[in-house]
């Protein structure tokens, strides 16, 4: 097993190069996620990422939907990469040995390694998950545990980061993982900007549940979406469940049920997450004193700000600002 190295807190260079490995058959949705998100990152007028899709045998490959896809780049692409991301595949038990070796070599060189959905099986086959926490699509977690008993499978989370290795669960959780990587590299403001451009939810915590038992409401049910937008514009104000329910025009009980179905968390959990995200943006983009940051994001006091930022990031607000501030950046 390669020696663990900390993940990069900023790109090695701009643009940060991401090699996306497409096993065959590959999920086209998995391939679309990195291009959709990473290619939207712009830092001071410069592209933040360069995304290249590669495969063990360049040329036509099959997708899980039966369509053909032309991939002109081979695994030599990993030699110039900063991050390697393995997309999901229908052949999780028989990963191409060339892919396994290339991913293992990349990890030994200290590159950040990530996977979406069943791509975790490739990382596990390469030995990169031994002794680590990891996740995959919830229907595959038991199979991952049985085949690779030396890893700690987190069965009901969106994504997991353990050192230089990141894994995500299925489908749209790959979006959450990529936004987390953008936030790690360029900060919360950049990640949330990309989320808005891509019309997806802001960065969600990796420990959030993968799925809910309650069916999603009908597409025409926009009350919670409108209320989330309303609350986002008022993060500097005290907001209660009653306030949110009143805006949505429903009871507190109904709001809570619908909100959890749409967001995977309770209204107050979601609200706290957004307050902390706003605090992180202010820490990155302003020089406001801590008490003003706390008031502007609705956390009240500098002590409360410190408590929540430390819990979410492992850094004090001042430490977070030192590490991620872009004020005055060239």
PDB file of N, CA and C in Angstrom, residues 271-327:
ATOM      1  N   UNK A 271     -30.042  24.890   6.618  1.00  0.00           N
ATOM      2  CA  UNK A 271     -29.807  26.303   6.898  1.00  0.00           C
ATOM      3  C   UNK A 271     -28.449  26.509   7.553  1.00  0.00           C
ATOM      4  N   UNK A 272     -28.094  25.656   8.513  1.00  0.00           N
ATOM      5  CA  UNK A 272     -26.800  25.776   9.165  1.00  0.00           C
ATOM      6  C   UNK A 272     -25.668  25.555   8.163  1.00  0.00           C
ATOM      7  N   UNK A 273     -25.842  24.572   7.292  1.00  0.00           N
ATOM      8  CA  UNK A 273     -24.810  24.319   6.275  1.00  0.00           C
ATOM      9  C   UNK A 273     -24.602  25.543   5.396  1.00  0.00           C
ATOM     10  N   UNK A 274     -25.698  26.185   4.973  1.00  0.00           N
ATOM     11  CA  UNK A 274     -25.580  27.366   4.124  1.00  0.00           C
ATOM     12  C   UNK A 274     -24.939  28.530   4.882  1.00  0.00           C
ATOM     13  N   UNK A 275     -25.226  28.657   6.162  1.00  0.00           N
ATOM     14  CA  UNK A 275     -24.601  29.723   6.946  1.00  0.00           C
ATOM     15  C   UNK A 275     -23.085  29.522   7.021  1.00  0.00           C
ATOM     16  N   UNK A 276     -22.662  28.285   7.237  1.00  0.00           N
ATOM     17  CA  UNK A 276     -21.229  28.014   7.304  1.00  0.00           C
ATOM     18  C   UNK A 276     -20.575  28.236   5.945  1.00  0.00           C
ATOM     19  N   UNK A 277     -21.261  27.819   4.869  1.00  0.00           N
ATOM     20  CA  UNK A 277     -20.718  28.063   3.540  1.00  0.00           C
ATOM     21  C   UNK A 277     -20.581  29.557   3.261  1.00  0.00           C
ATOM     22  N   UNK A 278     -21.570  30.355   3.679  1.00  0.00           N
ATOM     23  CA  UNK A 278     -21.479  31.806   3.503  1.00  0.00           C
ATOM     24  C   UNK A 278     -20.322  32.359   4.329  1.00  0.00           C
ATOM     25  N   UNK A 279     -20.145  31.853   5.541  1.00  0.00           N
ATOM     26  CA  UNK A 279     -19.028  32.290   6.370  1.00  0.00           C
ATOM     27  C   UNK A 279     -17.701  31.998   5.678  1.00  0.00           C
ATOM     28  N   UNK A 280     -17.577  30.824   5.082  1.00  0.00           N
ATOM     29  CA  UNK A 280     -16.339  30.463   4.400  1.00  0.00           C
ATOM     30  C   UNK A 280     -16.078  31.397   3.219  1.00  0.00           C
ATOM     31  N   UNK A 281     -17.129  31.726   2.478  1.00  0.00           N
ATOM     32  CA  UNK A 281     -16.958  32.665   1.365  1.00  0.00           C
ATOM     33  C   UNK A 281     -16.467  34.017   1.869  1.00  0.00           C
ATOM     34  N   UNK A 282     -17.054  34.509   2.958  1.00  0.00           N
ATOM     35  CA  UNK A 282     -16.641  35.796   3.502  1.00  0.00           C
ATOM     36  C   UNK A 282     -15.216  35.749   4.026  1.00  0.00           C
ATOM     37  N   UNK A 283     -14.826  34.634   4.628  1.00  0.00           N
ATOM     38  CA  UNK A 283     -13.459  34.498   5.097  1.00  0.00           C
ATOM     39  C   UNK A 283     -12.468  34.498   3.930  1.00  0.00           C
ATOM     40  N   UNK A 284     -12.895  33.929   2.804  1.00  0.00           N
ATOM     41  CA  UNK A 284     -12.028  33.858   1.630  1.00  0.00           C
ATOM     42  C   UNK A 284     -11.933  35.175   0.887  1.00  0.00           C
ATOM     43  N   UNK A 285     -13.024  35.915   0.849  1.00  0.00           N
ATOM     44  CA  UNK A 285     -13.123  37.042  -0.088  1.00  0.00           C
ATOM     45  C   UNK A 285     -13.142  38.410   0.576  1.00  0.00           C
ATOM     46  N   UNK A 286     -13.124  38.480   1.910  1.00  0.00           N
ATOM     47  CA  UNK A 286     -13.145  39.770   2.598  1.00  0.00           C
ATOM     48  C   UNK A 286     -12.124  39.770   3.734  1.00  0.00           C
ATOM     49  N   UNK A 287     -11.951  40.942   4.315  1.00  0.00           N
ATOM     50  CA  UNK A 287     -11.118  41.071   5.517  1.00  0.00           C
ATOM     51  C   UNK A 287     -11.971  41.475   6.712  1.00  0.00           C
ATOM     52  N   UNK A 288     -13.256  41.199   6.659  1.00  0.00           N
ATOM     53  CA  UNK A 288     -14.154  41.557   7.749  1.00  0.00           C
ATOM     54  C   UNK A 288     -13.707  40.920   9.065  1.00  0.00           C
ATOM     55  N   UNK A 289     -13.845  41.628  10.178  1.00  0.00           N
ATOM     56  CA  UNK A 289     -13.560  41.023  11.481  1.00  0.00           C
ATOM     57  C   UNK A 289     -14.488  39.827  11.725  1.00  0.00           C
ATOM     58  N   UNK A 290     -14.085  38.926  12.600  1.00  0.00           N
ATOM     59  CA  UNK A 290     -14.828  37.696  12.812  1.00  0.00           C
ATOM     60  C   UNK A 290     -16.244  37.934  13.309  1.00  0.00           C
ATOM     61  N   UNK A 291     -16.433  38.944  14.169  1.00  0.00           N
ATOM     62  CA  UNK A 291     -17.785  39.181  14.660  1.00  0.00           C
ATOM     63  C   UNK A 291     -18.707  39.655  13.546  1.00  0.00           C
ATOM     64  N   UNK A 292     -18.160  40.412  12.577  1.00  0.00           N
ATOM     65  CA  UNK A 292     -18.977  40.848  11.442  1.00  0.00           C
ATOM     66  C   UNK A 292     -19.279  39.689  10.496  1.00  0.00           C
ATOM     67  N   UNK A 293     -18.316  38.808  10.299  1.00  0.00           N
ATOM     68  CA  UNK A 293     -18.567  37.615   9.487  1.00  0.00           C
ATOM     69  C   UNK A 293     -19.673  36.786  10.124  1.00  0.00           C
ATOM     70  N   UNK A 294     -19.598  36.616  11.448  1.00  0.00           N
ATOM     71  CA  UNK A 294     -20.606  35.823  12.158  1.00  0.00           C
ATOM     72  C   UNK A 294     -21.995  36.422  11.983  1.00  0.00           C
ATOM     73  N   UNK A 295     -22.097  37.740  12.112  1.00  0.00           N
ATOM     74  CA  UNK A 295     -23.414  38.377  11.958  1.00  0.00           C
ATOM     75  C   UNK A 295     -23.914  38.299  10.522  1.00  0.00           C
ATOM     76  N   UNK A 296     -23.015  38.468   9.559  1.00  0.00           N
ATOM     77  CA  UNK A 296     -23.415  38.490   8.149  1.00  0.00           C
ATOM     78  C   UNK A 296     -23.943  37.145   7.670  1.00  0.00           C
ATOM     79  N   UNK A 297     -23.497  36.053   8.289  1.00  0.00           N
ATOM     80  CA  UNK A 297     -23.978  34.737   7.856  1.00  0.00           C
ATOM     81  C   UNK A 297     -24.993  34.150   8.822  1.00  0.00           C
ATOM     82  N   UNK A 298     -25.357  34.913   9.866  1.00  0.00           N
ATOM     83  CA  UNK A 298     -26.405  34.463  10.769  1.00  0.00           C
ATOM     84  C   UNK A 298     -25.950  33.523  11.864  1.00  0.00           C
ATOM     85  N   UNK A 299     -24.633  33.423  12.093  1.00  0.00           N
ATOM     86  CA  UNK A 299     -24.147  32.560  13.167  1.00  0.00           C
ATOM     87  C   UNK A 299     -24.036  33.286  14.501  1.00  0.00           C
ATOM     88  N   UNK A 300     -24.301  34.582  14.488  1.00  0.00           N
ATOM     89  CA  UNK A 300     -24.437  35.331  15.733  1.00  0.00           C
ATOM     90  C   UNK A 300     -23.165  35.917  16.283  1.00  0.00           C
ATOM     91  N   UNK A 301     -22.303  35.084  16.837  1.00  0.00           N
ATOM     92  CA  UNK A 301     -21.112  35.565  17.524  1.00  0.00           C
ATOM     93  C   UNK A 301     -19.858  34.928  16.951  1.00  0.00           C
ATOM     94  N   UNK A 302     -18.708  35.548  17.258  1.00  0.00           N
ATOM     95  CA  UNK A 302     -17.437  35.000  16.800  1.00  0.00           C
ATOM     96  C   UNK A 302     -17.186  33.616  17.399  1.00  0.00           C
ATOM     97  N   UNK A 303     -17.648  33.403  18.649  1.00  0.00           N
ATOM     98  CA  UNK A 303     -17.487  32.086  19.268  1.00  0.00           C
ATOM     99  C   UNK A 303     -18.286  31.023  18.528  1.00  0.00           C
ATOM    100  N   UNK A 304     -19.515  31.373  18.154  1.00  0.00           N
ATOM    101  CA  UNK A 304     -20.349  30.438  17.393  1.00  0.00           C
ATOM    102  C   UNK A 304     -19.738  30.168  16.022  1.00  0.00           C
ATOM    103  N   UNK A 305     -19.242  31.220  15.373  1.00  0.00           N
ATOM    104  CA  UNK A 305     -18.565  31.068  14.084  1.00  0.00           C
ATOM    105  C   UNK A 305     -17.408  30.092  14.206  1.00  0.00           C
ATOM    106  N   UNK A 306     -16.595  30.279  15.229  1.00  0.00           N
ATOM    107  CA  UNK A 306     -15.435  29.412  15.427  1.00  0.00           C
ATOM    108  C   UNK A 306     -15.866  27.959  15.610  1.00  0.00           C
ATOM    109  N   UNK A 307     -16.873  27.746  16.433  1.00  0.00           N
ATOM    110  CA  UNK A 307     -17.338  26.391  16.712  1.00  0.00           C
ATOM    111  C   UNK A 307     -17.758  25.673  15.436  1.00  0.00           C
ATOM    112  N   UNK A 308     -18.544  26.344  14.605  1.00  0.00           N
ATOM    113  CA  UNK A 308     -19.087  25.681  13.415  1.00  0.00           C
ATOM    114  C   UNK A 308     -18.046  25.534  12.314  1.00  0.00           C
ATOM    115  N   UNK A 309     -17.161  26.513  12.153  1.00  0.00           N
ATOM    116  CA  UNK A 309     -16.133  26.403  11.122  1.00  0.00           C
ATOM    117  C   UNK A 309     -15.137  25.309  11.486  1.00  0.00           C
ATOM    118  N   UNK A 310     -14.752  25.225  12.751  1.00  0.00           N
ATOM    119  CA  UNK A 310     -13.841  24.167  13.176  1.00  0.00           C
ATOM    120  C   UNK A 310     -14.480  22.795  12.956  1.00  0.00           C
ATOM    121  N   UNK A 311     -15.748  22.670  13.305  1.00  0.00           N
ATOM    122  CA  UNK A 311     -16.443  21.393  13.137  1.00  0.00           C
ATOM    123  C   UNK A 311     -16.511  20.990  11.671  1.00  0.00           C
ATOM    124  N   UNK A 312     -16.713  21.957  10.779  1.00  0.00           N
ATOM    125  CA  UNK A 312     -16.885  21.650   9.362  1.00  0.00           C
ATOM    126  C   UNK A 312     -15.560  21.476   8.631  1.00  0.00           C
ATOM    127  N   UNK A 313     -14.534  22.263   8.999  1.00  0.00           N
ATOM    128  CA  UNK A 313     -13.303  22.271   8.213  1.00  0.00           C
ATOM    129  C   UNK A 313     -12.080  21.770   8.958  1.00  0.00           C
ATOM    130  N   UNK A 314     -12.151  21.701  10.296  1.00  0.00           N
ATOM    131  CA  UNK A 314     -10.978  21.351  11.076  1.00  0.00           C
ATOM    132  C   UNK A 314     -10.035  22.511  11.290  1.00  0.00           C
ATOM    133  N   UNK A 315     -10.408  23.699  10.797  1.00  0.00           N
ATOM    134  CA  UNK A 315      -9.593  24.897  10.941  1.00  0.00           C
ATOM    135  C   UNK A 315     -10.369  25.960  11.699  1.00  0.00           C
ATOM    136  N   UNK A 316      -9.659  26.806  12.447  1.00  0.00           N
ATOM    137  CA  UNK A 316     -10.314  27.974  13.030  1.00  0.00           C
ATOM    138  C   UNK A 316     -10.636  28.957  11.911  1.00  0.00           C
ATOM    139  N   UNK A 317     -11.565  29.893  12.127  1.00  0.00           N
ATOM    140  CA  UNK A 317     -11.856  30.883  11.083  1.00  0.00           C
ATOM    141  C   UNK A 317     -10.610  31.628  10.610  1.00  0.00           C
ATOM    142  N   UNK A 318      -9.741  32.027  11.549  1.00  0.00           N
ATOM    143  CA  UNK A 318      -8.527  32.736  11.144  1.00  0.00           C
ATOM    144  C   UNK A 318      -7.600  31.814  10.363  1.00  0.00           C
ATOM    145  N   UNK A 319      -7.509  30.539  10.779  1.00  0.00           N
ATOM    146  CA  UNK A 319      -6.692  29.582  10.050  1.00  0.00           C
ATOM    147  C   UNK A 319      -7.239  29.316   8.657  1.00  0.00           C
ATOM    148  N   UNK A 320      -8.559  29.228   8.555  1.00  0.00           N
ATOM    149  CA  UNK A 320      -9.186  29.031   7.248  1.00  0.00           C
ATOM    150  C   UNK A 320      -8.893  30.217   6.344  1.00  0.00           C
ATOM    151  N   UNK A 321      -8.986  31.419   6.891  1.00  0.00           N
ATOM    152  CA  UNK A 321      -8.730  32.626   6.099  1.00  0.00           C
ATOM    153  C   UNK A 321      -7.287  32.650   5.601  1.00  0.00           C
ATOM    154  N   UNK A 322      -6.339  32.301   6.470  1.00  0.00           N
ATOM    155  CA  UNK A 322      -4.935  32.282   6.053  1.00  0.00           C
ATOM    156  C   UNK A 322      -4.729  31.297   4.915  1.00  0.00           C
ATOM    157  N   UNK A 323      -5.381  30.146   4.984  1.00  0.00           N
ATOM    158  CA  UNK A 323      -5.143  29.104   3.996  1.00  0.00           C
ATOM    159  C   UNK A 323      -5.860  29.352   2.690  1.00  0.00           C
ATOM    160  N   UNK A 324      -7.061  29.953   2.734  1.00  0.00           N
ATOM    161  CA  UNK A 324      -7.884  30.016   1.524  1.00  0.00           C
ATOM    162  C   UNK A 324      -8.199  31.429   1.038  1.00  0.00           C
ATOM    163  N   UNK A 325      -7.750  32.443   1.731  1.00  0.00           N
ATOM    164  CA  UNK A 325      -8.080  33.806   1.319  1.00  0.00           C
ATOM    165  C   UNK A 325      -7.570  34.110  -0.078  1.00  0.00           C
ATOM    166  N   UNK A 326      -8.445  34.737  -0.881  1.00  0.00           N
ATOM    167  CA  UNK A 326      -8.060  35.166  -2.211  1.00  0.00           C
ATOM    168  C   UNK A 326      -8.026  36.687  -2.298  1.00  0.00           C
ATOM    169  N   UNK A 327      -8.090  37.361  -1.180  1.00  0.00           N
ATOM    170  CA  UNK A 327      -8.014  38.811  -1.177  1.00  0.00           C
ATOM    171  C   UNK A 327      -6.619  39.226  -1.600  1.00  0.00           C
TER     172      UNK A 327
END
